[in-house]
Amino acid sequence: MFTRLSLRLRIFLFFGLLALGGAALAAGALWFGWSRTAGGTSPAPFVTAFLIFAFLNSGLALGVWLLFDENVAKPIDRLAADLRLRAHAGVEAKVDRDAARYLGDLAPAAEAVSTTLTTSVLDSAAHVARETERLQAETLRLTALLTEIPVAMILVNPAHEIVLYDGQAADLLSRITPPRLKAPLTDYFDPTSLSAAQSDMAKTQQEVSFTAEDPHRRMSFSARLKPLEAEGYMMILEVDQTVRRPAGSRPLVYDFGLLQVSDPPAIQDSRLSDLCLVAFDTETTGLFPAKDDVVQIGAVRILKGGIVAGETFDSFVDPGRPIPPDSTRIHHITDADVAGAPDFVTAGRAFHTFAKDAVLVAHNAPFDLAFLRRAETDMGVAWDHPVLDTVLLSAVVFGTTEVHTLDALCDRLGIVIPPDLRHSALGDAQATAEVVVKLIPLLAGKGLNTFGDVIRETRKHGRLLEDLNDTVPG
């Protein structure tokens, strides 16, 4: 039981026990002395002496604990956090020797070990970086080659989920809804004709041609399904060459790990690194969800513990009223920017589709989700996604005494937010995504691997923010 308590709380309880033990011994000694005096002696002087001793003894214990907490317990927690940053997040966190000056040789020894390990890791990372650069160059060449072919290509796994799409497929899918890895094809194409083509392909094991339509049957595309020798199949769509984008305008997006399909565990038993996350942020007309309105929504998708390049949601929102100058000074969004933008109901529905089947991630999530949940009825959707809050995740990793603003977290984790993107919805969503990607291995290093593990731990910090996961056991 006590091993689950924080180091500082355990030390406080230790000093509290010393104070109680000293008071108990003093009470016993005074009682023994009084019992040996003449029978008519009043116990009042002994009681007074005990109360004075108990007060002074408690004050002494409290004073010594404050000194110990400030000069030993806090520096140990800070040193442990710095070492975890180096070990699990790859952040060059410098050991604060001045803060740990009363820990003897512990801080210099920890810095020496971590520096040696970091040097070894950097050597390996340099080799990996060279190989990654080579692979990226090959990917760019492949992307350029595919762009010259007048078709859009989508790789699909046996569960009919998107595993790969090229730039032309991304442009085509964007006409329906933003492209997403692991999204079911039925999010983009009418299931009637699609299912018939899939059934024919499965029976014949041959390429099948058909006409694909979007779910609302407003657009149609000449399409083919081609089975692969391994898992899954290709979906090939004819592209109007007059609207094709130039080479390199969109990356080739893929995750071949998605070809392996298995039944996912319950959300509370799922590893954070296996979940699909959507980090998002809103910019608003003010700080009160009950009466203010959203003017911008930005979001970034995270899959398998990494940010998916190109899979973003960015939309201005027309609040239907003038934006206050005080708010514009913060996020720089003007009435001209939102003129002609979709209203909140329309933008919210589009974002709901983008975040389908994902865990929502936000910094101070109750604020942003309050706007979305207020408009649930008008949108006709339910904002019942599982939620992770980077404020609470930071408290779990770094302790409640640290500062947990987004700027402080980015500084601590070595994340740079370009000044022109700070306080824009997409810029802050990107920063939040980078933060959670670096926090996941730090949480795993503390033995918190699954979503349920993390939620149970964050609920201990409910005094900071409310928990929004009503359906997750705790």
Short mmCIF file of C-alpha atoms in Angstrom, two decimals, residues 109-346:
data_model
loop_
_atom_site.label_atom_id
_atom_site.label_comp_id
_atom_site.label_asym_id
_atom_site.label_seq_id
_atom_site.Cartn_x
_atom_site.Cartn_y
_atom_site.Cartn_z
CA ALA A 109 26.95 10.06 -10.69
CA ALA A 110 23.50 10.06 -12.30
CA GLU A 111 24.64 12.65 -14.85
CA ALA A 112 27.77 10.63 -15.68
CA VAL A 113 25.77 7.44 -16.27
CA SER A 114 23.09 9.17 -18.35
CA THR A 115 25.71 11.06 -20.41
CA THR A 116 27.52 7.83 -21.21
CA LEU A 117 24.29 6.12 -22.21
CA THR A 118 23.18 9.15 -24.22
CA THR A 119 26.44 9.14 -26.18
CA SER A 120 25.93 5.49 -27.05
CA VAL A 121 22.32 6.13 -28.03
CA LEU A 122 23.29 9.13 -30.17
CA ASP A 123 25.80 7.02 -32.09
CA SER A 124 23.07 4.50 -32.82
CA ALA A 125 20.60 7.28 -33.61
CA ALA A 126 23.02 8.81 -36.12
CA HIS A 127 23.14 5.52 -37.99
CA VAL A 128 19.36 5.21 -37.87
CA ALA A 129 19.02 8.81 -39.08
CA ARG A 130 21.18 8.09 -42.12
CA GLU A 131 19.08 5.05 -42.97
CA THR A 132 15.88 7.02 -42.37
CA GLU A 133 17.08 9.79 -44.68
CA ARG A 134 17.77 7.22 -47.38
CA LEU A 135 14.31 5.68 -46.96
CA GLN A 136 12.67 9.11 -47.02
CA ALA A 137 14.44 9.92 -50.27
CA GLU A 138 13.18 6.66 -51.74
CA THR A 139 9.67 7.42 -50.50
CA LEU A 140 9.77 10.85 -52.17
CA ARG A 141 10.88 9.29 -55.43
CA LEU A 142 8.09 6.72 -55.15
CA THR A 143 5.57 9.48 -54.39
CA ALA A 144 6.68 11.45 -57.45
CA LEU A 145 6.45 8.31 -59.59
CA LEU A 146 2.95 7.48 -58.35
CA THR A 147 1.80 11.04 -58.99
CA GLU A 148 2.70 10.65 -62.65
CA ILE A 149 0.36 7.65 -62.92
CA PRO A 150 -3.23 8.80 -63.57
CA VAL A 151 -4.77 6.64 -60.85
CA ALA A 152 -5.23 6.91 -57.11
CA MET A 153 -4.10 3.90 -55.07
CA ILE A 154 -5.28 2.72 -51.67
CA LEU A 155 -3.96 -0.37 -49.87
CA VAL A 156 -6.60 -2.06 -47.71
CA ASN A 157 -6.22 -4.75 -45.02
CA PRO A 158 -8.51 -7.80 -44.58
CA ALA A 159 -10.71 -5.79 -42.21
CA HIS A 160 -11.32 -3.32 -45.10
CA GLU A 161 -9.34 -0.54 -43.36
CA ILE A 162 -6.97 1.85 -45.14
CA VAL A 163 -3.29 0.92 -44.75
CA LEU A 164 -1.76 3.16 -47.46
CA TYR A 165 -2.87 5.96 -49.74
CA ASP A 166 -0.91 8.05 -52.22
CA GLY A 167 -1.19 11.80 -52.83
CA GLN A 168 -3.84 11.45 -55.50
CA ALA A 169 -5.96 9.19 -53.30
CA ALA A 170 -5.60 11.74 -50.50
CA ASP A 171 -6.96 14.49 -52.75
CA LEU A 172 -9.83 12.28 -53.88
CA LEU A 173 -10.73 11.14 -50.36
CA SER A 174 -10.55 14.73 -49.11
CA ARG A 175 -13.53 15.58 -51.30
CA ILE A 176 -15.57 13.24 -49.09
CA THR A 177 -13.94 13.49 -45.66
CA PRO A 178 -10.30 13.90 -44.51
CA PRO A 179 -8.20 10.78 -45.30
CA ARG A 180 -7.23 8.63 -42.33
CA LEU A 181 -5.14 5.51 -41.91
CA LYS A 182 -7.11 2.64 -40.31
CA ALA A 183 -10.38 4.24 -41.44
CA PRO A 184 -12.92 1.79 -42.94
CA LEU A 185 -13.52 2.19 -46.67
CA THR A 186 -17.23 2.61 -45.94
CA ASP A 187 -16.43 6.04 -44.46
CA TYR A 188 -15.65 7.14 -48.00
CA PHE A 189 -17.63 4.88 -50.34
CA ASP A 190 -21.22 3.65 -50.46
CA PRO A 191 -21.24 0.13 -48.94
CA THR A 192 -23.73 -1.32 -51.45
CA SER A 193 -21.57 -1.28 -54.59
CA LEU A 194 -18.38 -1.64 -52.55
CA SER A 195 -19.58 -4.80 -50.78
CA ALA A 196 -20.69 -6.36 -54.06
CA ALA A 197 -17.26 -5.73 -55.61
CA GLN A 198 -15.50 -7.09 -52.51
CA SER A 199 -17.64 -10.23 -52.65
CA ASP A 200 -16.88 -10.77 -56.36
CA MET A 201 -13.14 -10.31 -55.76
CA ALA A 202 -13.19 -12.79 -52.85
CA LYS A 203 -14.97 -15.41 -55.00
CA THR A 204 -12.87 -15.08 -58.14
CA GLN A 205 -9.56 -13.91 -56.64
CA GLN A 206 -9.37 -11.70 -59.73
CA GLU A 207 -9.39 -7.97 -60.31
CA VAL A 208 -12.92 -6.53 -60.24
CA SER A 209 -14.05 -3.27 -61.88
CA PHE A 210 -17.03 -1.30 -60.56
CA THR A 211 -18.35 2.22 -60.04
CA ALA A 212 -17.67 3.53 -56.54
CA GLU A 213 -19.88 6.24 -55.05
CA ASP A 214 -19.46 8.40 -51.98
CA PRO A 215 -21.79 7.55 -49.05
CA HIS A 216 -24.21 10.33 -50.06
CA ARG A 217 -24.08 9.26 -53.74
CA ARG A 218 -23.13 12.72 -54.94
CA MET A 219 -19.88 11.64 -56.63
CA SER A 220 -18.91 8.51 -58.53
CA PHE A 221 -15.52 7.09 -59.50
CA SER A 222 -14.31 4.38 -61.86
CA ALA A 223 -12.67 1.88 -59.52
CA ARG A 224 -10.99 -1.51 -59.40
CA LEU A 225 -10.27 -3.93 -56.58
CA LYS A 226 -7.15 -6.04 -57.00
CA PRO A 227 -6.35 -8.89 -54.57
CA LEU A 228 -2.80 -9.23 -53.24
CA GLU A 229 -0.90 -12.47 -52.73
CA ALA A 230 -0.35 -11.46 -49.11
CA GLU A 231 -2.96 -9.88 -46.83
CA GLY A 232 -5.41 -7.34 -48.14
CA TYR A 233 -6.05 -5.82 -51.54
CA MET A 234 -5.58 -2.65 -53.61
CA MET A 235 -8.31 -0.19 -54.51
CA ILE A 236 -7.45 1.74 -57.67
CA LEU A 237 -9.49 4.76 -58.75
CA GLU A 238 -9.29 6.71 -62.01
CA VAL A 239 -8.24 10.32 -61.48
CA ASP A 240 -9.14 13.37 -63.51
CA GLN A 241 -5.69 14.48 -64.63
CA THR A 242 -6.81 18.09 -64.91
CA VAL A 243 -7.19 18.35 -61.14
CA ARG A 244 -4.15 16.32 -60.11
CA ARG A 245 -1.74 18.05 -57.76
CA PRO A 246 1.96 18.39 -58.58
CA ALA A 247 4.41 15.76 -57.41
CA GLY A 248 5.39 15.98 -53.76
CA SER A 249 2.38 18.07 -52.72
CA ARG A 250 1.22 15.24 -50.46
CA PRO A 251 3.30 12.48 -48.91
CA LEU A 252 2.74 8.80 -49.41
CA VAL A 253 1.00 7.87 -46.16
CA TYR A 254 1.19 4.28 -44.91
CA ASP A 255 1.58 1.95 -41.97
CA PHE A 256 2.16 -1.63 -43.08
CA GLY A 257 1.71 -2.79 -39.50
CA LEU A 258 -2.02 -2.25 -40.05
CA LEU A 259 -2.07 -5.19 -42.47
CA GLN A 260 -2.08 -7.50 -39.45
CA VAL A 261 -5.64 -7.56 -38.16
CA SER A 262 -6.67 -8.86 -34.74
CA ASP A 263 -9.54 -8.29 -32.36
CA PRO A 264 -8.65 -5.22 -30.27
CA PRO A 265 -8.86 -5.51 -26.49
CA ALA A 266 -11.23 -3.39 -24.45
CA ILE A 267 -10.18 0.25 -24.25
CA GLN A 268 -9.03 -0.01 -20.62
CA ASP A 269 -6.76 -2.95 -21.54
CA SER A 270 -5.34 -1.35 -24.71
CA ARG A 271 -1.76 -0.12 -24.70
CA LEU A 272 -1.46 3.63 -25.28
CA SER A 273 1.09 2.96 -28.02
CA ASP A 274 -1.50 0.85 -29.90
CA LEU A 275 -4.35 3.34 -29.78
CA CYS A 276 -5.46 5.84 -32.38
CA LEU A 277 -5.30 9.29 -30.75
CA VAL A 278 -6.51 12.66 -32.01
CA ALA A 279 -4.89 15.67 -30.36
CA PHE A 280 -7.05 18.75 -30.80
CA ASP A 281 -7.44 22.35 -29.73
CA THR A 282 -9.99 25.13 -30.17
CA GLU A 283 -9.72 28.89 -30.33
CA THR A 284 -12.71 30.76 -28.97
CA THR A 285 -14.31 34.16 -28.47
CA GLY A 286 -13.65 33.95 -24.73
CA LEU A 287 -13.00 31.76 -21.71
CA PHE A 288 -16.55 30.75 -20.79
CA PRO A 289 -17.91 27.67 -22.63
CA ALA A 290 -21.45 28.43 -21.47
CA LYS A 291 -21.63 31.73 -23.36
CA ASP A 292 -18.63 31.97 -25.72
CA ASP A 293 -18.17 30.36 -29.14
CA VAL A 294 -15.52 28.49 -31.13
CA VAL A 295 -13.74 30.30 -33.99
CA GLN A 296 -11.23 27.59 -35.00
CA ILE A 297 -10.73 23.82 -34.59
CA GLY A 298 -7.40 22.09 -35.22
CA ALA A 299 -6.48 18.43 -34.80
CA VAL A 300 -3.64 15.98 -35.49
CA ARG A 301 -3.87 12.18 -35.69
CA ILE A 302 -1.52 9.84 -33.83
CA LEU A 303 -1.27 6.15 -34.67
CA LYS A 304 0.95 3.48 -33.14
CA GLY A 305 2.66 6.10 -30.96
CA GLY A 306 3.62 8.41 -33.84
CA ILE A 307 2.11 11.46 -35.54
CA VAL A 308 0.70 10.65 -38.98
CA ALA A 309 2.12 13.21 -41.41
CA GLY A 310 -0.55 14.94 -43.45
CA GLU A 311 -3.53 13.75 -41.39
CA THR A 312 -4.72 17.00 -39.89
CA PHE A 313 -7.99 18.86 -39.41
CA ASP A 314 -7.93 22.64 -39.61
CA SER A 315 -11.05 24.76 -39.94
CA PHE A 316 -12.09 28.28 -39.12
CA VAL A 317 -15.55 28.49 -37.59
CA ASP A 318 -18.02 31.33 -38.03
CA PRO A 319 -19.27 32.10 -34.49
CA GLY A 320 -22.21 34.13 -35.84
CA ARG A 321 -21.12 37.24 -33.96
CA PRO A 322 -18.14 39.62 -33.83
CA ILE A 323 -14.92 38.30 -32.27
CA PRO A 324 -13.93 40.44 -29.25
CA PRO A 325 -10.69 42.42 -29.77
CA ASP A 326 -9.22 40.97 -26.55
CA SER A 327 -9.58 37.46 -27.97
CA THR A 328 -8.15 38.48 -31.36
CA ARG A 329 -5.06 39.84 -29.60
CA ILE A 330 -4.40 36.32 -28.28
CA HIS A 331 -5.15 34.07 -31.26
CA HIS A 332 -4.98 36.72 -34.06
CA ILE A 333 -8.22 35.46 -35.65
CA THR A 334 -10.36 38.27 -37.05
CA ASP A 335 -13.91 38.55 -38.33
CA ALA A 336 -12.48 38.56 -41.87
CA ASP A 337 -10.80 35.19 -41.24
CA VAL A 338 -14.05 33.47 -40.28
CA ALA A 339 -16.21 35.14 -42.93
CA GLY A 340 -17.63 32.36 -45.11
CA ALA A 341 -16.34 29.62 -42.79
CA PRO A 342 -18.72 26.81 -41.73
CA ASP A 343 -20.76 27.30 -38.59
CA PHE A 344 -19.89 25.34 -35.44
CA VAL A 345 -22.46 22.61 -36.10
CA THR A 346 -21.05 21.88 -39.57
#
